mmCIF file of C-alpha atoms in Angstrom:
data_model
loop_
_atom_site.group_PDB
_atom_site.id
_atom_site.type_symbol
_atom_site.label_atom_id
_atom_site.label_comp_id
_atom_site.label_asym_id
_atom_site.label_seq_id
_atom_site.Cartn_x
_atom_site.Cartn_y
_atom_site.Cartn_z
ATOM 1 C CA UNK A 967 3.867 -46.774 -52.312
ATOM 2 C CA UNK A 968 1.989 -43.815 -50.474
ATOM 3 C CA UNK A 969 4.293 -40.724 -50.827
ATOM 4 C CA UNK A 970 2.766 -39.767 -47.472
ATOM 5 C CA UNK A 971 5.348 -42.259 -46.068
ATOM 6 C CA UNK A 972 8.223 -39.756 -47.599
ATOM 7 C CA UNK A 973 6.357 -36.542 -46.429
ATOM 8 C CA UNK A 974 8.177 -33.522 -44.401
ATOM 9 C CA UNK A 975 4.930 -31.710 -42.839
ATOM 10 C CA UNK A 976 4.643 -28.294 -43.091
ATOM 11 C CA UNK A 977 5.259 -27.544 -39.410
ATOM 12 C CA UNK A 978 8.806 -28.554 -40.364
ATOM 13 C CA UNK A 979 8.891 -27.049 -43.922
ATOM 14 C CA UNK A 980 10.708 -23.864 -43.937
ATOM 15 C CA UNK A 981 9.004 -21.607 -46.205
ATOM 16 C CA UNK A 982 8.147 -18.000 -47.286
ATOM 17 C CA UNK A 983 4.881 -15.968 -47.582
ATOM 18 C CA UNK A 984 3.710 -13.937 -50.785
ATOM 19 C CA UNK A 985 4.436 -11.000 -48.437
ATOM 20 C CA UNK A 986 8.068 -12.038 -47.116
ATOM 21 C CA UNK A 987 10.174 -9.365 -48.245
ATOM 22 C CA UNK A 988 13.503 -10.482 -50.286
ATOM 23 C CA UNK A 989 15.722 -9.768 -47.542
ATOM 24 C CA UNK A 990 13.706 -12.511 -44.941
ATOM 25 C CA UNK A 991 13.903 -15.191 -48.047
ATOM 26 C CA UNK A 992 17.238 -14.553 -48.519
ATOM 27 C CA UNK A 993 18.209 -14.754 -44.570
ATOM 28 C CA UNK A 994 16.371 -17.978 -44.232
ATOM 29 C CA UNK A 995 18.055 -19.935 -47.500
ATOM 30 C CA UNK A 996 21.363 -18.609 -45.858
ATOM 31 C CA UNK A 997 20.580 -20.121 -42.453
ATOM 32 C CA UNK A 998 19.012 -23.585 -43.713
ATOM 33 C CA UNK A 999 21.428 -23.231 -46.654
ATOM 34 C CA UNK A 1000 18.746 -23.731 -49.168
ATOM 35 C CA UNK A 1001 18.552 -22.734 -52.478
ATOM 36 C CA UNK A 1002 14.370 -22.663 -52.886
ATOM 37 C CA UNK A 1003 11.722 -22.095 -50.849
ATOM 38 C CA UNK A 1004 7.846 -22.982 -51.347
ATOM 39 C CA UNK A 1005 5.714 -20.218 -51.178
ATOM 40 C CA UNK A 1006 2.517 -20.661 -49.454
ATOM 41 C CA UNK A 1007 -0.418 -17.605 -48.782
ATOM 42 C CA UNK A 1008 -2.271 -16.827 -46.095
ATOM 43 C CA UNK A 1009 -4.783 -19.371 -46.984
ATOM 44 C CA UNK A 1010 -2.176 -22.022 -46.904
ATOM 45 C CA UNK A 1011 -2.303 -22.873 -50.204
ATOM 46 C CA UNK A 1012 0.824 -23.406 -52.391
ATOM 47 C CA UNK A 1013 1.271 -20.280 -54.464
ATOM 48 C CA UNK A 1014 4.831 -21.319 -56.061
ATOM 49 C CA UNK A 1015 8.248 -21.660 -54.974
ATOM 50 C CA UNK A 1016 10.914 -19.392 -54.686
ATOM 51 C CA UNK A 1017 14.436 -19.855 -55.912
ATOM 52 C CA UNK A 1018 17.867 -18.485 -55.228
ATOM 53 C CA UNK A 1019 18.035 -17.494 -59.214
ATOM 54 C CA UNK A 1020 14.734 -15.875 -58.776
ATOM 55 C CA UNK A 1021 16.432 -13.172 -56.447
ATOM 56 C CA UNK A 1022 19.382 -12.697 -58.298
ATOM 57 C CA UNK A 1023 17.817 -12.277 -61.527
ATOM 58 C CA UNK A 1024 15.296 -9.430 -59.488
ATOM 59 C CA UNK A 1025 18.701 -7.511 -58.395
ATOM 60 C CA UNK A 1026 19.913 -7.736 -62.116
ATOM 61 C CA UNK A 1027 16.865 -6.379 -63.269
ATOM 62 C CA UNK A 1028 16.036 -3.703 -60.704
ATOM 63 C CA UNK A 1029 18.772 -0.770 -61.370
ATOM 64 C CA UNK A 1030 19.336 0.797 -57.813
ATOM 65 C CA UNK A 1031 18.419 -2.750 -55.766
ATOM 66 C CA UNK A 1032 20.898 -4.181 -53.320
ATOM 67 C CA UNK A 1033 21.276 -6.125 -50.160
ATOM 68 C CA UNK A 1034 21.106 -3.158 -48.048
ATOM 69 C CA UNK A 1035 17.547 -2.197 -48.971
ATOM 70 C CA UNK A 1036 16.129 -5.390 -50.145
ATOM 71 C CA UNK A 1037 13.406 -5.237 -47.440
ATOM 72 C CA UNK A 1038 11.508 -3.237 -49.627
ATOM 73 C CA UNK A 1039 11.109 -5.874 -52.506
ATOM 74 C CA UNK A 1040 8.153 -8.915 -51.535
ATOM 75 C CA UNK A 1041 8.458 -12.185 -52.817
ATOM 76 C CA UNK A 1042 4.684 -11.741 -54.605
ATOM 77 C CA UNK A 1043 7.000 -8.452 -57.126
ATOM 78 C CA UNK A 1044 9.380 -11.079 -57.848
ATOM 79 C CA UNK A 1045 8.621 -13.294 -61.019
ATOM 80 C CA UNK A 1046 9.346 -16.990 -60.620
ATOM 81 C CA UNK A 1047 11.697 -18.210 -63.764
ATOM 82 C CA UNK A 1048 10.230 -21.836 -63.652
ATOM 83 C CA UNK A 1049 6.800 -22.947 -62.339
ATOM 84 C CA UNK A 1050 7.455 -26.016 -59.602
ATOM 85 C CA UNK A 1051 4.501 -28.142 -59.674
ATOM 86 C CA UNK A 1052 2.882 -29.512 -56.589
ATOM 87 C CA UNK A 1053 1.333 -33.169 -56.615
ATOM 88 C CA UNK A 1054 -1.666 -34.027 -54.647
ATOM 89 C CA UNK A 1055 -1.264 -36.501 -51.293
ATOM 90 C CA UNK A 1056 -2.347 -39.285 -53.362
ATOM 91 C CA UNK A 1057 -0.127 -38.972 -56.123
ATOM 92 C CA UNK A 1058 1.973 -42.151 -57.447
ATOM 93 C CA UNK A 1059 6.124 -42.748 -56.740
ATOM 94 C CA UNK A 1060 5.986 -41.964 -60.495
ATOM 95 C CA UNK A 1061 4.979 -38.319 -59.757
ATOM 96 C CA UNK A 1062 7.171 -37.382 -57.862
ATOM 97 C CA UNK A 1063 10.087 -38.943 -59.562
ATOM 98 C CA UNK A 1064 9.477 -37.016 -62.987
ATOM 99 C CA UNK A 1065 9.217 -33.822 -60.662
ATOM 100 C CA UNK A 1066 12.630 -34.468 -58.526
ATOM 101 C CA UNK A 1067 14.541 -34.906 -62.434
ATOM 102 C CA UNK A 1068 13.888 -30.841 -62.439
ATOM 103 C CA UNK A 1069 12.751 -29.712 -58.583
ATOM 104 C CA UNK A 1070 14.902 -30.141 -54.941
ATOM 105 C CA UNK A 1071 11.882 -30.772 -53.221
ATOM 106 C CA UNK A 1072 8.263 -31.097 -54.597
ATOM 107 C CA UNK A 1073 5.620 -29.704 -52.880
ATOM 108 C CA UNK A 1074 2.028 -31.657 -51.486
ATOM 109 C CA UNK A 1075 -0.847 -30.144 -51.437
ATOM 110 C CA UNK A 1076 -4.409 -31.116 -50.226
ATOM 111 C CA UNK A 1077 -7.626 -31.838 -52.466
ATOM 112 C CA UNK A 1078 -8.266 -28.353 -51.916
ATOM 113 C CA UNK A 1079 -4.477 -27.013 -52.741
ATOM 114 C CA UNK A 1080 -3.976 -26.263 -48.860
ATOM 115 C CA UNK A 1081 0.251 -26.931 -48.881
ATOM 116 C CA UNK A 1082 0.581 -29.629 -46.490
ATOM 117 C CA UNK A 1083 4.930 -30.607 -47.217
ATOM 118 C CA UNK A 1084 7.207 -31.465 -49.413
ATOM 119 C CA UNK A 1085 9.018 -34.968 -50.313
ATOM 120 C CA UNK A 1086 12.381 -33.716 -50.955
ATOM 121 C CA UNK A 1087 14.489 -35.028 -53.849
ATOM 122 C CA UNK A 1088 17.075 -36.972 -51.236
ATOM 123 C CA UNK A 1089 14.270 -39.001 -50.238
ATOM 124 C CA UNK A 1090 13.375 -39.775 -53.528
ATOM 125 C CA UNK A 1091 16.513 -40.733 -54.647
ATOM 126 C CA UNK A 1092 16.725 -43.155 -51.761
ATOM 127 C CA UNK A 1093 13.917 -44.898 -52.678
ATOM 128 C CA UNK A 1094 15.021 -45.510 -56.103
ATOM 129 C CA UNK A 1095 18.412 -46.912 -54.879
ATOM 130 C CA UNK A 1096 16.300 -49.036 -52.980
ATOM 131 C CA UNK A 1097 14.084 -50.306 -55.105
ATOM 132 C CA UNK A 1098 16.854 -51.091 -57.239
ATOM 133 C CA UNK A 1099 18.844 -52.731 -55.162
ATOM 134 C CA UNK A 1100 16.106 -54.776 -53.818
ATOM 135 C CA UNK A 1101 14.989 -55.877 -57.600
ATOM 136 C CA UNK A 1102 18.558 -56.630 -58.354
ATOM 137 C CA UNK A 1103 19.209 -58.687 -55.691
ATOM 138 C CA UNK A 1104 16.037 -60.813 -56.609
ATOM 139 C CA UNK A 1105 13.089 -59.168 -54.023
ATOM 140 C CA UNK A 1106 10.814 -58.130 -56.407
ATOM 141 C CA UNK A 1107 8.050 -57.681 -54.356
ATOM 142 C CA UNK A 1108 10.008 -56.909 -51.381
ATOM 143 C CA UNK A 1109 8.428 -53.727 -49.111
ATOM 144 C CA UNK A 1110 10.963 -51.114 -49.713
ATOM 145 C CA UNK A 1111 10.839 -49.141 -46.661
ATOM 146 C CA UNK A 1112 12.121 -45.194 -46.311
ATOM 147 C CA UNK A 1113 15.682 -45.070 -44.625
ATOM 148 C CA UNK A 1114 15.845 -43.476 -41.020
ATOM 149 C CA UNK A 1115 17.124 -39.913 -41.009
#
């Protein structure tokens, strides 16, 4: 199966900069009510992603750092607790299910890194109920096709 076929394209992919400040990251996983957001540069390549534990752990560790003045703070000062790996655009089902077990979304990246999406775990999971519900039901081969939105 071509995980191309699961793809959210970047243009859709809401996502921070490496010069965000903490306060924008913050304000957008409020709105979209998200709890991680890929980080991509100005070359669009994936540079990491950054996670709502991330930010709290910077205000625990930065005596004098609220809220209020959290615009001061960039998302390239804050360190990211757990590397999220990207998988290339031709990467296997397989992939991307050993990286949804620990990730909400994995990241896609070009041959040459550029970020170009994410497959987000829901979609994965889909699959997988798919898949087994087609196998149990005796389609082995059967074309297991994304659900509509």
């Amino acid at each position: 199966m071509n995980i191309a076929f699961f793809l959210l394209p970047k243009e859709e992919v809401v996502y921070v900069t490496p010069r965000t400040t903490m306060r924008q990251a913050l304000e957008r996983m409020e709105h979209h009510r998200y709890n991680a957001l890929p980080i991509v540069d100005a070359d669009g390549r994936y540079v990491g992603t950054i996670t709502e534990g991330d930010l709290l752990f910077m205000l625990k560790r930065t005596p004098g750092l609220s809220f209020d003045n959290a615009h001061t703070v960039r998302i390239e000062d804050i360190p990211q607790v757990k590397r999220h790996q990207p998988v290339r655009i031709d990467a296997t089902m397989d992939d991307l299910i050993s990286l949804a077990i620990e990730q909400n979304f994995v990241p896609v990246v070009d041959e040459r890194g550029v970020f170009i999406g994410i497959v987000r775990r829901k979609e994965i999971l889909e699959y997988c109920a798919q898949t087994t519900k087609a196998l149990s039901n005796g389609a082995g081969g059967a074309d297991v096709r994304r659900p509509k939105p």
